[in-house]
Structure formats: structure tokens, C-alpha cells
Amino acid sequence: MSSQDQVHRPDVIVIGAGISGLVTAKCLREAGLSVVVFERSGDIGGLWTFRENDYGVMRFTHINVSKYNYCFSDFPFPDDVPDYPHNVDMAKYIKSYTNHFKLNEIIKLCRKVVSIERQGEDWKVIVQEVEKDGITVKPDSQEVYLAKNVAIASGHHAKPTKAKFMGQDSFTGEIIHSVKYKDVITNHLEDKRVLVVGIGNSAVDVAVNIAAIGREKPVYLSTRSGAWVVPNYIFGQPTDLYANRLFLALPWKLATWIFETVIKVVSGDPKRWGLNPKMRALQTQPTVSPTLLHHIQRKNIVVVPNIQRIENKKVYFINGESAEFDTIILCTGYKIDLPFLSDDVKQTVLDDNNNNLKLFKNVFNPDIGQSLAFIGFVQPASGGILTMSETQARWYAELIKGRVHLPNKSAMEDNMRAEEIATKNRYYHSARHTIQKDPITYNDEISSYFGAKPELLTNPTLAWRLIFGSCGAFQYRLQGPNTWSGAKEAVKKVPVTEMMNYTGIGLLVLAGLVLYYFYSFICCVLC
């Protein structure tokens, strides 16, 4: 029988060998399931593997979430890795994880998924072998797989969104999307006048890289919505360590006021730097940069509003300013793209016009059920996506094993409508916020479905940290299925910020005073 005629039947098929796909495969195997992983490129790691001519990180990229909150829950980074690892450290760490859990034996590299469609009770997945460029299809290389379950972990940063401006076709320089940007030298921008469009993390990284290394200054940074920019460290600790259960339990407008006050104390009012955010700080994913304000202060970077029109090499902005440029870099985000899904399934799960997935808890569609999971299709409001993907994957494994169950269709749809309203009321209207969630809040809810939510009474010696600290990924291995013996010690290694320790002490003192005066009052009444 030829490879084209042979039908393979694993328990679960995973699409993508980035961090979400790898952790999904690991969790499924941990549950005793047979798994195969398809990866289009010639290497694992997804966007964290630098590729000269393909999708991936820029050459200089560091993660903008600390290693405590962007790691696998039972496989910490080595102690000597810095708080914010470079992409080389990330790629090495991901490979170590893959080797440690022997995932290489189930990963099929250079496999492009052509189609996924329903066939009775199964999912039929057709793949083709491709060259290492991930594009060129090898002849006679089609393979057919049938499985009861499929996990799509191909990522939501899939299809570049390219903004279009009046007169753009007349521009005589070069226009590229940030997906094509690697660094100043690789892109030959040493002496070019550059305009960067956008003010998310990628846009700021690009602008700072050009400002620091390029010889033609200033770099222009165009934004239509403005931004709150936060440093990597606040009062000496990684910024994401300030996200904790106490803070997230506050009404979001109060939490926003506190956060904005801290930003202004540390960095000054964003209006002073021309950032002019149109939204509150917690209505969007903050832009993280330790050096943007430094370059703005020195006029290496000039922040300008949205583009009005383009005439040849001259760009006019809506505030009346104009300047000439050789290159425009569009850091305007991505759209969700699922080209391999059959049309009926795609229409069921994807609202293409609004870049939104119709999923219960960002994982399952009520009309399809648990057999098709979307892992990693969530945007963290703070912290990283890795912990969220892993929690989703563990939930998925428990569902397949039949140890837990999804709510009925009506309950899932009611919950989705309620969450959609809450998202619209909370976040700034933008395509990037349709799948936005706070990681700790989200992970607590999903992990509670299969018994892995860290409980204060079950872990009394960690109670202070669980309330006032972020506790990292490791807290979700303290209890529930497949606990990790090193979880408690790993949680203890995650710093609790001085600010939150002082807050906790202050709350205890306040509670003590309230109890004291209440006791005194009762005594006076009784006597």
C-alpha cells in the first residue's frame, strides 16, 4: 500500500509545533493518548525560532513577559537565563522541553495541512510534505489521517493585516509588513528615512532598533490610537509580576486608575511624550518597552498621528505635519487565518469580518463540541500566552479521557454572549481585542474545570504568594491531574514585589484595627 493510500489513525492530531502545539502534544501524551503533530516548517518553536526568510521573531527580539510567567508549568527556565530571555534563549528552552518529554518522535516536520473536514464521527486531515521553505510541495507526498480529535495550534498571528492609505500606490519607496522585518542590517535600512506605522510591541521594537542602529534619524512612529507604554521593570521588579489575584479582583476602573498612576510616577504622563492614548491603560494590551521614551526624549524617534495621505515619497499626517521617507514599515497586526478548514467548519467557528472566533472559553465551538479544539487562540492582557495554552491543553486532555465534560450547547452560547458583552464594555474597540483575556483570571477558571486551580486552603503555606504574587506558571501544577513535585519550590522562587508585600501588610494592619475597634465597641455595649 502506498503512503497516499494508507490511512493513519492516531487518537489526536495537533496542527503546529510552536509552543502551543508542543505543550498540547505533551499534555495529551501525558493523558495516555496517541498523538501526531504536523509542522509546516523545518523546525519546531513557531515564531520563537528565528528564520531568515519565513515567519518568526526579529533577530533582536526578547520576550516582553518575564520567564516566570512565560514558561511551561513543569519545566522552568535555567536559573542563569535573564528575566526577559532573548529569542535564542527561548528557542533553546523550547528544544530542551521537546527533548526532555521526547516529543520529537511524534512531530512530522515539513508537513503542510491541506484540509480538515468531517468524515462521519472522525476528522479527515490531508497533509502534503513540503521542502524546508515550508511552501514548495513535494510530488506524490500526500498523506491521509483520520482521528476522533484535532487540536489546532497554528496561532492567531497568521495573516498580516496591511493598512491602506490614500495615495499609497504613488509611494516610490519600499512598503513592507513587520513580518518581513528582521533587523536594520538585514533589511538594508542603515541610511534610510523610515516611517513605522503602529504602536504595538512589534512597532516599538522596530522603531527602537532602527533608531539605535540606523544612521538616518529621526525614525517616525505613526499611531492613530496612541498607547500606554510601560517599562520592563517597575520599582526594580519585572512588570508582569504585579499582576496578581488581589489586583485583578478590583473593579477594572479602579485597577486602571492605580495602574495609570504607577505609570505616570515611573515614566511621566504619556501625553508629555506625544503618545496620547485614546483608551484607559487596562482597556488594551500595554506596549512594553524599556527604551522607547529614551529615544523620544532624544528625538531619535518622533511620534506622529495617523497618516492622512501619501504623495510619492512625502507622507502627510492628520495634524498637518509631513515628511519624506524611503521606507514604510506596517506594524499593523495580523488576522486569524484557517485556510485548511472546510468551508462549513470555517463558517461555523470564524467571524472573518470581525477577526473573532465563535468559541466557548476560546477553545470549543458549541455546534462542534470537544472533538475540535483551538489551542492558543487567546490574547493575554498581561503575562504570556504559554500558560493559557497549557491550561487549555490540559482541559482538552481531560475532556477526551471523559473525566470532565463540557456544558450543554445552550449554556455555552449564553456564556459566549455574556463574555462578548463584557469584552466590548471593557476593552478598546479593535480587532486585536476580540480574544483578549487576563491570564490569571482565565487560567483560574479553566483549571477549576479539571481540579487544578490553586486553592488557598489546600496550599496554606503559599497563600500569601497566591494572593499578592503572580506565582508564575508553576501554581497550576500544585494540584489536579499530573501534579509536579517541584511546583511548590518553583512557586517560591517567583518574586513577590515589594509594593505588593507592603500592600498586604497594610491590609493586615487595617483589618487588625477594624477588628480591634469592633471588639472594643462590643465590649462597651455589653458592659
CSV table of C-alpha atoms in Angstrom, one decimal, residues 28 202 330 377 443 449 477 514:
chain,number,residue,atom,x,y,z
A,28,LEU,CA,-2.2,14.7,25.5
A,202,SER,CA,6.4,44.9,17.3
A,330,LEU,CA,3.5,48.5,8.5
A,377,PHE,CA,-6.3,31.4,20.2
A,443,ASN,CA,-6.3,30.2,33.9
A,449,TYR,CA,-12.9,22.7,35.4
A,477,ARG,CA,0.8,22.0,38.9
A,514,VAL,CA,-11.1,47.2,62.3
